[in-house]
Amino acid sequence: MEHQVQRVRDAFLSGRSRPLRFRLQQLEALRRMLQEREKDIVAAIGADLRKSEFNAYIQEFLTLLGEIDLVLEKLPEWVKATPAKKNMLIMLDEAYIQPEPLGVVLIIGAWNYPLVLLIQPLIGAIAAGNAVIMKPSEVSENTAKILAKLLPQYLDQDLYVVVNGGVEETTELLKQQFDHILYTGNTMVGKIIMEAAAKHLTPVTLELGGKSPCYVDRDCDLDVACRRIAWGKYMNCGQTCVAPDYILCESSLQNQIVQKVKETVKEFYGENIKESPDYERIINLRHFKRILSLLEGQKIAFGGETDEATRYVAPTVLIDVDPESKVMQEEIFGPILPIVSVKNAEEAIRFINEREKPLAFYVFSHNDKLVKRMIEGTSSGAVTVNDVVVHFMLNSLPFGGVGSSGMGAYHGKHSFDTFSHQRSCLLRNFKREFVNKLRYPPNSQSKVDWAKFVLLKQFSKGKLGLLLLTFLGAVVAVLVKKYQAVLRRKALLIFLAVHRLCCPMNSRFQAPALLRVRLDTSEE
Amino acid sequence: MHFCGFCRGCYERAKKPGWGGGRCEHGSPWHPRAEACRMDSVGDTLQRLRETFSAGRTRPAEFRATQLEGLGRFLRDNKQLLQEALARDLRKPDFEAEVSEFSMAQHEIHLALRNLRAWMKDEKVPRSLGTQLDRAFIRKEPFGLVLIIVPWNYPLNLTLVPLVGALAAGNCVVLKPSEISKNMEQVLAEVLPRYLDQSCFAMVLGGPEETGQLLEHRFDYIFFTGSPRVGRIVMTAAAKHLTPVTLELGGKNPCYVDDNCDPETVANRVAFFRYFNTGQTCVAPDYVLCSPEMQERLLPALQSTIARFFGEDPRSSPNLGRIINDKHFQRLQGLLGCGRVAIGGQSDQSDRYIAPTVLVDVQETEPVMQEEIFGPILPIVNVRSLDEAIDFINRREKPLALYAFSKSSEVVKQVLARTSSGGFCGNDGFMHVSLASLPFGGVGASGMGRYHGKFSFDTFSHHRACLLRSQGMEKVYSIRYPPYTPRNLRMLLVAMETRSCSCTLL
């Protein structure tokens, strides 16, 4: 393992990954891979999660293709240095912030969206000019295998390496030194990753989960709300980190919601859900059993059918759920939607704040004031109002958690920033050493005062103009002083000239006469 | 009663006869006898701050501005006191205190006050076709409870600058000043709380043991300035609660001096920044890399510069500070034995004086090249070429700052492009740190995260993605719902092609 990481580091140190053209070319190759090998990858994802071709394409490929397009378009802009505001001492020097690659990045993917959650960070890491080691989840083994096979065929083999394996390999991998680690997965492993990273002082981005609440207000279009919630919840059989985890609503809404979700499910997946090609399965037996245990003792409003042989769990809604029950203690990560009733929005806010900060928070309401109150009253990685999950797909928004739902963010430009070091650069020259005399010892009070002024005045363009004006004023003053005698002699002439310029109307008739007089005297 | 009930200042005072415990002005219970009690009250204090935060008290811009103004007043009202503390701890010359502590802190406060409302504004982001009718923005929210751990070398600057950011971002703050710069610690503990709202700010005093206990508590953000060794401990402790961290660590900052240079100017600039604060600066040039020829020219220049700066007897110069404590003094004294002393080399245990020193003929393997020097010692290491210098730099951990001197901008640009470091300054010392418009922070072993100016505000803010949609247009969105058909997919693809990345139609 050590050897493998070293090889990638050597490749990075060769500087090959840095030029903009190389990055673009690698991203184009990645896009080509997604397009040319779509069938193979879709088949692998299908085998892991029993995901239909359409689902795989919509949920995984579209996001990635969109991301690559965005990066290809914007990257030339992103890699440029940002000029920084300067203060007086360094007014004539160059100051800017230069984004630089960090080095070797480790990306640990998750099994629920085995392609997106590995490749989307990869796009950012390549764009920022890093070398990457990828560790796909061993749980979605088919996708892991196909990626290990395909990626080297399209990307630089030394810079971008896939390492496959389970807990043992991951542990070994984490002993190595990386320059950044991006992990997608659960909170418990997140802690382990961060602790391992601390040994090498490696910065981490942790994309963890959490119970994302969904508040449904009385004042909203319930039909639309339930369709959108059902779509987000049962997508990928509930195995989505940003899926609405539970519904909070007034108890009077509960039955309506159940009814509408039930209708929607029928509309989406037909009478026989098991037969629907659009409905996935639970990833493995361990998770299947865990989800089964969540159903124990709960009041099932509809659904609840399971089949161990195919790891099928029907879209389920639970009502009158006790906040203390097991289903409300852990992230569900399955097609079970508990409804917890609260008295009003304030109670919902309290309910949410009593728990860990979620990755996402959803509100359905027509009432703008209530929406504002709910956003301000809570904290979460992201908020989406009147819809679910879609913020994940808008890559101008940073995607990431807060508190126990993670730290750091990525997607689009945010990925680029995550995988870049913002290096502050100041380029001076050897001239004007006399200015620096101010700062050198031995010191005096006047030096202190000067230093204060010079160091701390920041100049914008407007201020620069002001400074220039002051300077001109000073020059004029000096000139006036020096040529005082001459000026005195010509005072009248100057007065007249100014007078004429300023008030031409008045001076029109008087000026010539006076001017003549003046000219006469100056001849003396 | 002005006792806050948990800081060492109160503890000392409370031990005096005549005060038998009870409650401090914030109502936290306080018992002067048991040490354990003190740590318990830390828990109480954190609880109190959390309650303040969840009540939303720290969020309004007015509240934040009031705190920042308080910090400004604190600086102005107590300048004398603070200067004396700096003088007692480090014998810091007034000029250095002014430039590196007061002015910078004052400037940060000023900048934050002026821009607070602009920084707090929601940041609109571009929308895709599918979200054209919605509102999409990034909201800057306070994290909650922030812990700031401060080192001793710039005890005022490194307290106030992060504090400004944390308060501006609307957080509650627990401050842990360094116990090593004890005079400053005392002044901060006694005076600073008076200028801030007690419900959003607390100070915890103590050494490594107390800090260790403090780190067991849960915070929402930890900002640490110090050594990489302690940085690892802090991050490991933070991992238990999944607390994000900013680590401002040190490192050996190389200073490459090209042959094409004016030795007098280089000597001025390098010596000034190396001996500033008696070398106890995390961004100071740690060692010089140059050719033997350049060394020949640089040494006399350094000699005369040092004489000009500090006089013939630097010991009596008011412009040279002292080493913070005996432990560091002894460490530095040990380093004086490396290589050959070309300039300086004297030391005196009694007032922890170490002369501005230049070492030559230094081997890579010697201790002075193995650890961050953090004292007025400048080793010169010879390299034969620019390439060798760059190799030398790249073989080591990434430094916090990197300096290159050359009249040729080509050479400076090459050093910049072929290395990595937290910050970079061409042809000067750590001037880049004085600019609040540049992020200050390390990379690799020199730390993670950045601050100063707006970067501080962003560091202490959670960037929350917000998407506000309407409930209309359901017909259009229904193409994303199952049952999936090839027609739906085609429509999605068409939508995608109209603009790159409109996959949000999903």
CSV table of C-alpha atoms in Angstrom, one decimal, chain B residues 3 45 49 104 111 163 228 247 308 318 432 452 466 473 476 479 495 504:
chain,number,residue,atom,x,y,z
B,3,PHE,CA,-15.3,37.1,39.4
B,45,THR,CA,-20.0,27.9,31.4
B,49,LEU,CA,-22.9,29.9,26.2
B,104,MET,CA,-3.1,44.6,13.1
B,111,LEU,CA,-12.4,46.0,8.7
B,163,LEU,CA,-11.8,36.5,18.1
B,228,PRO,CA,2.2,20.7,14.9
B,247,LEU,CA,-4.9,24.7,12.6
B,308,ARG,CA,23.0,49.0,12.6
B,318,PRO,CA,15.9,48.3,23.4
B,432,HIS,CA,2.0,39.1,3.1
B,452,HIS,CA,-7.7,37.3,8.4
B,466,CYS,CA,-30.5,27.2,0.5
B,473,MET,CA,-44.8,23.8,-12.2
B,476,VAL,CA,-42.9,20.2,-15.7
B,479,ILE,CA,-40.9,14.1,-15.9
B,495,ALA,CA,-33.1,20.1,-21.1
B,504,THR,CA,-31.6,20.0,-11.9
